[in-house]
Tab-separated table of N, CA and C in Angstrom:
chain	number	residue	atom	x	y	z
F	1	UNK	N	-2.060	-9.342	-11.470
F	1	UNK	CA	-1.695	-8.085	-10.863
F	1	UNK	C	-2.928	-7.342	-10.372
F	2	UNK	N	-4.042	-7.281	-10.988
F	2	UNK	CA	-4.860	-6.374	-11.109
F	2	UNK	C	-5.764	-6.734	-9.505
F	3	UNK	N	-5.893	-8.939	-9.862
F	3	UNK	CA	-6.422	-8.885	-8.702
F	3	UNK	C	-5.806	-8.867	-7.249
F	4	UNK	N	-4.429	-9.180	-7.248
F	4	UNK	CA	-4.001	-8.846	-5.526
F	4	UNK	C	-4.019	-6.858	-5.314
F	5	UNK	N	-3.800	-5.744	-6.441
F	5	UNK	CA	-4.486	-4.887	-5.863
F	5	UNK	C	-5.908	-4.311	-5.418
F	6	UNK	N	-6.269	-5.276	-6.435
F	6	UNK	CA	-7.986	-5.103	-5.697
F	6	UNK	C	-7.957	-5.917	-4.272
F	7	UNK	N	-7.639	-6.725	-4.143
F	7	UNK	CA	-7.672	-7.252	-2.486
F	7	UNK	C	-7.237	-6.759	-1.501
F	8	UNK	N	-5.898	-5.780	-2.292
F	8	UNK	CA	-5.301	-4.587	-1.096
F	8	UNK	C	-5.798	-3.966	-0.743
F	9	UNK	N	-7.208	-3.093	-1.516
F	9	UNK	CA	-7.779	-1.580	-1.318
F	9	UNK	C	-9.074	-2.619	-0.632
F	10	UNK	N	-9.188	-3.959	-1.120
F	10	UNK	CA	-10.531	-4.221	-0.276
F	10	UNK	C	-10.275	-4.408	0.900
F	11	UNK	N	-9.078	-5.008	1.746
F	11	UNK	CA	-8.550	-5.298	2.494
F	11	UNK	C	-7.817	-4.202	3.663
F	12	UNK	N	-7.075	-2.901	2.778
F	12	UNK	CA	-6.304	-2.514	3.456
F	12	UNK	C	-7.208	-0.880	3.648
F	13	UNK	N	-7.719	-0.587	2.741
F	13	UNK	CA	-8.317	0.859	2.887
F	13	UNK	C	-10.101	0.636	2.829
F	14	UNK	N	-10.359	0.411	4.534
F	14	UNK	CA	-11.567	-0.271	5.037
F	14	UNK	C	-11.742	1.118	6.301
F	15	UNK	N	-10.964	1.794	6.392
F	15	UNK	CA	-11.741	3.036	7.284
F	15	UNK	C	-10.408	4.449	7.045
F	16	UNK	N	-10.887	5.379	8.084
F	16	UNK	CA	-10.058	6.307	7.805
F	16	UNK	C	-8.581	6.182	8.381
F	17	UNK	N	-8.377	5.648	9.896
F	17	UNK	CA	-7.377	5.176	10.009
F	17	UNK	C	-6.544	4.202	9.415
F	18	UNK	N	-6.819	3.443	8.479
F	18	UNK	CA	-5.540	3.074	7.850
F	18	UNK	C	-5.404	3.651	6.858
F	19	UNK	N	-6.550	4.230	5.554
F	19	UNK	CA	-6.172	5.136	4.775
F	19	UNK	C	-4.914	6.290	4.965
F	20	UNK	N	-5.414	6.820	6.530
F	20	UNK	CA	-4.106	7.705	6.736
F	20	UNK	C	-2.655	7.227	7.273
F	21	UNK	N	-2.376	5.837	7.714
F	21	UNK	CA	-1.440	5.333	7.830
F	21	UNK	C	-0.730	4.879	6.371
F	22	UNK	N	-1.699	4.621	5.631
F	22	UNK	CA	-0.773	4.289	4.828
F	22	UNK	C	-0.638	4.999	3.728
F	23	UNK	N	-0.982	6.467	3.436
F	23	UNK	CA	-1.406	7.506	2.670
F	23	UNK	C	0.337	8.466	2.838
F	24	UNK	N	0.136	8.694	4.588
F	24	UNK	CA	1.724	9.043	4.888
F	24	UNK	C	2.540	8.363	5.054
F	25	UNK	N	2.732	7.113	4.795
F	25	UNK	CA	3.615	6.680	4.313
F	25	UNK	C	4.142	6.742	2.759
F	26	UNK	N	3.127	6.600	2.001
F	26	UNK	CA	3.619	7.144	0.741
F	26	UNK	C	4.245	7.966	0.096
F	27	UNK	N	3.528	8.867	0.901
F	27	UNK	CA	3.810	10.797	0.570
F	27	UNK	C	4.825	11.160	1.692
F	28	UNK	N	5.502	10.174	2.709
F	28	UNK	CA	6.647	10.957	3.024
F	28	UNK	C	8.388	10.705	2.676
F	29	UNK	N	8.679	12.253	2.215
F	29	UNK	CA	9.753	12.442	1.801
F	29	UNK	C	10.738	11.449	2.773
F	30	UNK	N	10.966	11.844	3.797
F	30	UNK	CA	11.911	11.070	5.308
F	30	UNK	C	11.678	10.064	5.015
F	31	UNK	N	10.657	9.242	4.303
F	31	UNK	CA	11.220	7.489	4.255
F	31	UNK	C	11.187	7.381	3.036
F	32	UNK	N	13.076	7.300	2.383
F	32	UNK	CA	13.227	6.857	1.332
F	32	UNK	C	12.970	5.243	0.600
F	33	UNK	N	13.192	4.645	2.070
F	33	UNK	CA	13.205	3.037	1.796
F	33	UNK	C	12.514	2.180	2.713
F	34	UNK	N	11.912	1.228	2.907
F	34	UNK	CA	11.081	0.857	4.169
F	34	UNK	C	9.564	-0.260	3.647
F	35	UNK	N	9.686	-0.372	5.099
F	35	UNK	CA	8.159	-1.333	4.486
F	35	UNK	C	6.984	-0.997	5.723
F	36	UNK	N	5.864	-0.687	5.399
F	36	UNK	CA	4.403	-0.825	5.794
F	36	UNK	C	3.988	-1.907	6.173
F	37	UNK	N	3.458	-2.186	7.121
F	37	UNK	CA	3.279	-3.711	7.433
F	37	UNK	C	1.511	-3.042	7.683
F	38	UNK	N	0.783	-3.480	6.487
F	38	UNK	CA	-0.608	-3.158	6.748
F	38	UNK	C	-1.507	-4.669	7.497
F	39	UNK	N	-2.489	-4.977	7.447
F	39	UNK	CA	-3.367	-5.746	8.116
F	39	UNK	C	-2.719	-7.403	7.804
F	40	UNK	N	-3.244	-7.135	6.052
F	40	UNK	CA	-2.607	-8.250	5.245
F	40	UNK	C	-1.403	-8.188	4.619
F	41	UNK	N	-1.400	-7.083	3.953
F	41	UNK	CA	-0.520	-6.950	2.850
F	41	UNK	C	0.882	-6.041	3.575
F	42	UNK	N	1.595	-5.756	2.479
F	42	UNK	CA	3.193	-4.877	3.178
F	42	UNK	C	3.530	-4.479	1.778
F	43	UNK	N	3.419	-3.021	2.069
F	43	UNK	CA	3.726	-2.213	1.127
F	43	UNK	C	5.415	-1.963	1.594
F	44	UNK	N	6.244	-2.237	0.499
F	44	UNK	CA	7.583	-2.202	0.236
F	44	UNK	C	8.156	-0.453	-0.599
F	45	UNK	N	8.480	0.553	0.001
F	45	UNK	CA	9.187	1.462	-0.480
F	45	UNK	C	10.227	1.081	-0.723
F	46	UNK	N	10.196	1.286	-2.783
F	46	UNK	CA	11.991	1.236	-2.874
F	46	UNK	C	12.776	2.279	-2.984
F	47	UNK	N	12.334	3.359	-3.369
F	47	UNK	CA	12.456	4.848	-3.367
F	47	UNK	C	11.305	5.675	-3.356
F	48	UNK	N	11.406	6.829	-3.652
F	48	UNK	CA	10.727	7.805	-3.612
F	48	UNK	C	8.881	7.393	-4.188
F	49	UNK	N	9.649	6.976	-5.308
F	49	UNK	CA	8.431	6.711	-6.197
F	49	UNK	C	7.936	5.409	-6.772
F	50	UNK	N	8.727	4.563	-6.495
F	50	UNK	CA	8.605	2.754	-6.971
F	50	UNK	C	7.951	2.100	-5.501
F	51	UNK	N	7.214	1.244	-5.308
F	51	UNK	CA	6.463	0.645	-4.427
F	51	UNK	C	6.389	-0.721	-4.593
F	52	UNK	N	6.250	-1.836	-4.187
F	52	UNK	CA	5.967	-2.857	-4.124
F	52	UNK	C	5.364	-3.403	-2.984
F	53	UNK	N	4.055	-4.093	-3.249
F	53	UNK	CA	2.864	-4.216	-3.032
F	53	UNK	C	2.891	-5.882	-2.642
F	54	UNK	N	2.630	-6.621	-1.374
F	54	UNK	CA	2.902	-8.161	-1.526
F	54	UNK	C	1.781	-8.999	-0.219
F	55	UNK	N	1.777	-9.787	-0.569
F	55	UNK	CA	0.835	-10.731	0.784
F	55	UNK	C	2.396	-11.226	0.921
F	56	UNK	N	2.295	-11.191	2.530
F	56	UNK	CA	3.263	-12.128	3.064
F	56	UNK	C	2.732	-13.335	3.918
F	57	UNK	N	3.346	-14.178	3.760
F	57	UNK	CA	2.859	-15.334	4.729
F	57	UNK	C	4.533	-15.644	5.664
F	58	UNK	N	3.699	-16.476	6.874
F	58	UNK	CA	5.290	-16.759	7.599
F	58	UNK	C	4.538	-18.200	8.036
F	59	UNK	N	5.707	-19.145	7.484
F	59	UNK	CA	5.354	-20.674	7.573
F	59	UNK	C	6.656	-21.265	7.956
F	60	UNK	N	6.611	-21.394	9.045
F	60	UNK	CA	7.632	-22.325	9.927
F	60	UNK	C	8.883	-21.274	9.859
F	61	UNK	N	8.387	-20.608	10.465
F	61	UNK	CA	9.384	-19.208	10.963
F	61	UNK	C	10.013	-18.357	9.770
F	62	UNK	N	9.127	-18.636	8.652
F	62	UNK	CA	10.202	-17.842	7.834
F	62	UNK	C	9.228	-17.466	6.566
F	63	UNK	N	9.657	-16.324	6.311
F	63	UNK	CA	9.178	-15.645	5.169
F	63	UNK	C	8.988	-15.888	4.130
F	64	UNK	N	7.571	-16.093	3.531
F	64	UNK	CA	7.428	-16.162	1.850
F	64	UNK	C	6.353	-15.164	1.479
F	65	UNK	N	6.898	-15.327	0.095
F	65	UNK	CA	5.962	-14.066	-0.737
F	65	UNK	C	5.693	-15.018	-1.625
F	66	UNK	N	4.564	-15.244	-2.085
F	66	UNK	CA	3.733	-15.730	-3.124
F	66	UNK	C	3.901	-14.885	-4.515
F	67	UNK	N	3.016	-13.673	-4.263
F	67	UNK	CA	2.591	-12.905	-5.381
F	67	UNK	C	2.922	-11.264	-5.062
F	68	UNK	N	3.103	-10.751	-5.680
F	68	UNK	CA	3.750	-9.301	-5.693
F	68	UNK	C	3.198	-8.456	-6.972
F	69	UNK	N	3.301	-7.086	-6.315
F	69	UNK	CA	2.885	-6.303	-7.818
F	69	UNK	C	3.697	-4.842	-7.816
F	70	UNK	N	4.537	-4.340	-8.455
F	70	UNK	CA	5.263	-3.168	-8.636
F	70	UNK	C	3.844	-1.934	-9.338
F	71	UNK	N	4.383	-0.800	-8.337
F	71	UNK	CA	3.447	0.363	-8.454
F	71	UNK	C	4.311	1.320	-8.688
F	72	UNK	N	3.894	2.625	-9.677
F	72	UNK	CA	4.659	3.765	-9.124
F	72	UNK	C	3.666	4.495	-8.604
F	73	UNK	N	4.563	5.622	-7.671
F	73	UNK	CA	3.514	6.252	-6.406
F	73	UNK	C	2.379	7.005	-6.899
F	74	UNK	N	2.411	7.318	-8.093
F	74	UNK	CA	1.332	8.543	-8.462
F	74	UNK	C	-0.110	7.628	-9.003
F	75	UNK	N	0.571	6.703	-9.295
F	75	UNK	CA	-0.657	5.312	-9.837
F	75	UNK	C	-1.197	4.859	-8.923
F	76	UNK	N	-0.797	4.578	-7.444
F	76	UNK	CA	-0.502	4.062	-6.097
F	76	UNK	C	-1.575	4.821	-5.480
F	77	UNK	N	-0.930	5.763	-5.888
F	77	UNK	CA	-1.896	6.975	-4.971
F	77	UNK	C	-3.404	7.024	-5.418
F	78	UNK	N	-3.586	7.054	-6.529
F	78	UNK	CA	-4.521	7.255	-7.560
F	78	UNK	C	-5.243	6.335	-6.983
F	79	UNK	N	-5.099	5.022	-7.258
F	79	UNK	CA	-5.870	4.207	-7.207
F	79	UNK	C	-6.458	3.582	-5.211
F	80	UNK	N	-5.776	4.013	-4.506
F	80	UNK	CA	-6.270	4.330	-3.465
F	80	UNK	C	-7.099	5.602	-2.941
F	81	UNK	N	-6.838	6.612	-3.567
F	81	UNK	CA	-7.653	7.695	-3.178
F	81	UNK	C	-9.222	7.390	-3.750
F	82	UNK	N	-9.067	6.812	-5.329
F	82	UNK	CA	-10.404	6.677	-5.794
F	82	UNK	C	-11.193	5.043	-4.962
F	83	UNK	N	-10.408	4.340	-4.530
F	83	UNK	CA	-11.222	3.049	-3.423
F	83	UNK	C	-11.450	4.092	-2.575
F	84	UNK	N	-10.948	4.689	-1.701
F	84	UNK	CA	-11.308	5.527	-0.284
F	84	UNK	C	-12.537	6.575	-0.713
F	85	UNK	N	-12.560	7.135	-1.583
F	85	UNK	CA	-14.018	8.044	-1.997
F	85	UNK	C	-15.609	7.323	-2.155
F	86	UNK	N	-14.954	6.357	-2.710
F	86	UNK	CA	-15.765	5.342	-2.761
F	86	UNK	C	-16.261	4.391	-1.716
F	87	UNK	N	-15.421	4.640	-0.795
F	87	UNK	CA	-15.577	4.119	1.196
F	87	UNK	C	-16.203	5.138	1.696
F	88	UNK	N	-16.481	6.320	1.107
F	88	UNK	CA	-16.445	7.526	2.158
F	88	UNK	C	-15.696	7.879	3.144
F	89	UNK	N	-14.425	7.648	2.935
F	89	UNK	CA	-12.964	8.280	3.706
F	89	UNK	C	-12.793	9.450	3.126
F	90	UNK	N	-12.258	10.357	4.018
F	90	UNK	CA	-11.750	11.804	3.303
F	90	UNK	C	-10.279	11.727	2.931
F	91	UNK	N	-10.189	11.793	1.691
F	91	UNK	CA	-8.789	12.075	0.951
F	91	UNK	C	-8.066	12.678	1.183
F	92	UNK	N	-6.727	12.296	0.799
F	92	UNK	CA	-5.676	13.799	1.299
F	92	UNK	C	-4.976	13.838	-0.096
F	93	UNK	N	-4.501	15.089	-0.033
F	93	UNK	CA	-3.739	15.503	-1.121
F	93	UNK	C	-2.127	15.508	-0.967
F	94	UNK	N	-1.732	15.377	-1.544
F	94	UNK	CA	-0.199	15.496	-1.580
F	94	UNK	C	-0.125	16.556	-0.571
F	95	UNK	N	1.092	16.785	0.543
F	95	UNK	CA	1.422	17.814	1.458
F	95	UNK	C	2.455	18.529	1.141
């Protein structure tokens, strides 16, 4: 678990524009359910506050998931805001 989210934040929160793409996606209320399709990875909203986190691959037209990791958003958040400080991206706070 620990290491496909470290590959996410190394991978996915690499400047300020995707930090903020995928920051409001988290934090918005209007998408209860949905998926993020970041560089590598695809962050899965299952509600408000449950997340799921996955590498997707597509091999002969069709979808697999290898490895997956369940987040809740405040942990989610957490642990991306503190990779992005550490990038020197400017943080956002809950809106």
């Amino acid at each position: 678990m620990q290491e496909l989210l470290q590959s996410f934040l190394e991978d996915e929160i690499s400047d300020q524009e995707f930090y903020d793409g995928i920051i409001d996606f988290v934090y918005s209320f209007n998408i209860r359910s949905g998926e993020y399709e970041c560089n590598r990875f695809v962050i899965k909203k299952m509600d408000h506050l449950n997340f799921i986190i996955f590498d997707e691959y597509v091999i002969d037209d069709k979808r697999e998931i290898h490895n997956s990791v369940s987040i809740h958003k405040y942990k989610f958040i957490k642990l991306v805001n503190e990779f992005a400080k550490k990038q020197g991206i400017i943080v956002r706070s809950s809106f």
